Short mmCIF file of C-alpha atoms in Angstrom, two decimals:
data_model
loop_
_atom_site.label_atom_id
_atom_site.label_comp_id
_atom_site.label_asym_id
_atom_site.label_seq_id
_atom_site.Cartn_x
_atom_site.Cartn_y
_atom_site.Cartn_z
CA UNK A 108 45.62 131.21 121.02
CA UNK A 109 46.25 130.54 117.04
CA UNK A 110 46.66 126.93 116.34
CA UNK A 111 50.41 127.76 114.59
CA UNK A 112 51.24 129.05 118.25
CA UNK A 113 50.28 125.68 119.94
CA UNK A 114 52.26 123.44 117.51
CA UNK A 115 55.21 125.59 118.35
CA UNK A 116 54.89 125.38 121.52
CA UNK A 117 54.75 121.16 121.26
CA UNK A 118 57.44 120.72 118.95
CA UNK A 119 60.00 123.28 120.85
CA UNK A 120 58.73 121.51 124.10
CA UNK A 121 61.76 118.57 124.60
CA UNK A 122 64.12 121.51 123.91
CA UNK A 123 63.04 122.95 127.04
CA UNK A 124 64.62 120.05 128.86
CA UNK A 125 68.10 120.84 130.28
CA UNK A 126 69.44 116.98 129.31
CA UNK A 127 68.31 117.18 125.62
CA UNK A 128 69.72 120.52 125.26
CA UNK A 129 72.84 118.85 126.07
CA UNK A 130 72.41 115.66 124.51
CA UNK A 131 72.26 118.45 121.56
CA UNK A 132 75.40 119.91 121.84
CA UNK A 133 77.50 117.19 122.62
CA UNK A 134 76.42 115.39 119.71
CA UNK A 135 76.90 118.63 117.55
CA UNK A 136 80.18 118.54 119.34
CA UNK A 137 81.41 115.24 118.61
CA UNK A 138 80.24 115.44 115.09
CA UNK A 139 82.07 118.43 114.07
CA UNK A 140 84.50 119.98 116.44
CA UNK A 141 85.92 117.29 118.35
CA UNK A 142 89.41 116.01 117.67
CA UNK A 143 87.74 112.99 116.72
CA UNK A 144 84.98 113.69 115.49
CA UNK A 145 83.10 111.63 112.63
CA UNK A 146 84.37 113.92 109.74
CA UNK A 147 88.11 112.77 110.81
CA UNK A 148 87.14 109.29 110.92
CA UNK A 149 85.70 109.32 107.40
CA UNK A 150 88.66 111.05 105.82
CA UNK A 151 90.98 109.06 107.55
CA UNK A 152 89.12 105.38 106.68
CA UNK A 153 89.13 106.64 103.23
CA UNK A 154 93.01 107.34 103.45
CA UNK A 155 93.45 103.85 105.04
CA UNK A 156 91.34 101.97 102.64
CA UNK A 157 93.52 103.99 99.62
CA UNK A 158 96.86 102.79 101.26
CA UNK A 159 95.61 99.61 101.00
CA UNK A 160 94.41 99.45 97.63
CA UNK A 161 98.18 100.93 97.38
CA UNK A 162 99.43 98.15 99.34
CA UNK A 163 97.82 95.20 96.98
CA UNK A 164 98.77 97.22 94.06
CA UNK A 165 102.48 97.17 95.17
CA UNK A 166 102.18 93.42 96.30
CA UNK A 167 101.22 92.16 92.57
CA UNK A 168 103.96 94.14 90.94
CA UNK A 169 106.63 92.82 93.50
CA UNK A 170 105.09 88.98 92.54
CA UNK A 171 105.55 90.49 88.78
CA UNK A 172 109.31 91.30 89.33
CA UNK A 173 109.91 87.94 90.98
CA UNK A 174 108.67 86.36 88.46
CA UNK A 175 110.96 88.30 85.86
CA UNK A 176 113.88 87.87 88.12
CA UNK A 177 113.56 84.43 88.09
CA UNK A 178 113.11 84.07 84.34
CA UNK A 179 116.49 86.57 83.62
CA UNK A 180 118.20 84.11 85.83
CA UNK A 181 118.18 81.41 83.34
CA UNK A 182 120.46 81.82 80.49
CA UNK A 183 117.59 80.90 77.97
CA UNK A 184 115.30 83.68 79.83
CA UNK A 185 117.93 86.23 79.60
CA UNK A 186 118.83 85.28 75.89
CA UNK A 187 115.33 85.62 75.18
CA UNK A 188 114.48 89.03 76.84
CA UNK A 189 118.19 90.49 74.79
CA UNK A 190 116.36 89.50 71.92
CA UNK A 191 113.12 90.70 72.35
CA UNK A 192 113.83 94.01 74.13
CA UNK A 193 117.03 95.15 72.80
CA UNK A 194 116.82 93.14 69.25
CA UNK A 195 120.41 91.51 69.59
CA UNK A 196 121.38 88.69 67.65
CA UNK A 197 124.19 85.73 67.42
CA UNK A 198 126.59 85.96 65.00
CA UNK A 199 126.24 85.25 61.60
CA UNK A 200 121.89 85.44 61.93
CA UNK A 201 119.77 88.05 60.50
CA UNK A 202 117.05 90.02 62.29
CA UNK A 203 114.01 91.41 60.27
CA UNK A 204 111.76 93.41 62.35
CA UNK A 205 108.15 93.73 61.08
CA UNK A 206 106.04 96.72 61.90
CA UNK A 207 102.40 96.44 61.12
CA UNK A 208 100.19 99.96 60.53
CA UNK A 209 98.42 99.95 63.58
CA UNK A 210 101.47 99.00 65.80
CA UNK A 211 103.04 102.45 64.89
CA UNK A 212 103.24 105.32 66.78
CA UNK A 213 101.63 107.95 65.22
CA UNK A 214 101.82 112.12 66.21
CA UNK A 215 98.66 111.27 67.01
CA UNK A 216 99.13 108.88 69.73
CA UNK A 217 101.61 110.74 71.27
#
């Protein structure tokens, strides 16, 4: 016998074994076809970990709005945000708005 022919025959040896053959397949199984199989657990950690990158996301911008809320509820806070945001003013005051270059919106920008 050729020397290729014995290593064959020693590596393809354990596969001759009934239990390994189905150690085999039921780890082929559970790996792939299974209903839970470790494909389905890595998509599905990686969907949980999203939703609760989500979740933290939507935790600091609910602090956020509190903290607005509670600064419109004052009169001074709410004076101050008509001012700022919707440029109103008290009678008899002037408002001059001043727009530097690089605070413009260019076509560019857009």
């Amino acid at each position: 016998m050729s020397n290729s022919k014995v290593n064959k025959k020693k590596y393809l040896r354990p596969f001759k074994n009934v239990f390994v053959l189905i150690l085999i397949v039921f780890a082929i199984w559970m790996l792939f076809f299974d209903s839970n199989s470790w494909f389905i657990h890595h998509e599905l950690n990686n969907e949980i970990e999203a939703l609760e990158n989500e979740k933290e996301y939507y935790k600091k911008e609910i602090e956020k709005d509190r903290k607005a809320i509670k600064e419109l509820s004052t009169e001074e806070g709410l004076e101050k945000f008509a001012r700022e945001e919707y440029y109103m003013k008290r009678e008899n005051e002037e408002i001059y708005i001043i727009e530097y270059e690089d605070s413009l919106k260019t076509k560019e920008d857009e």
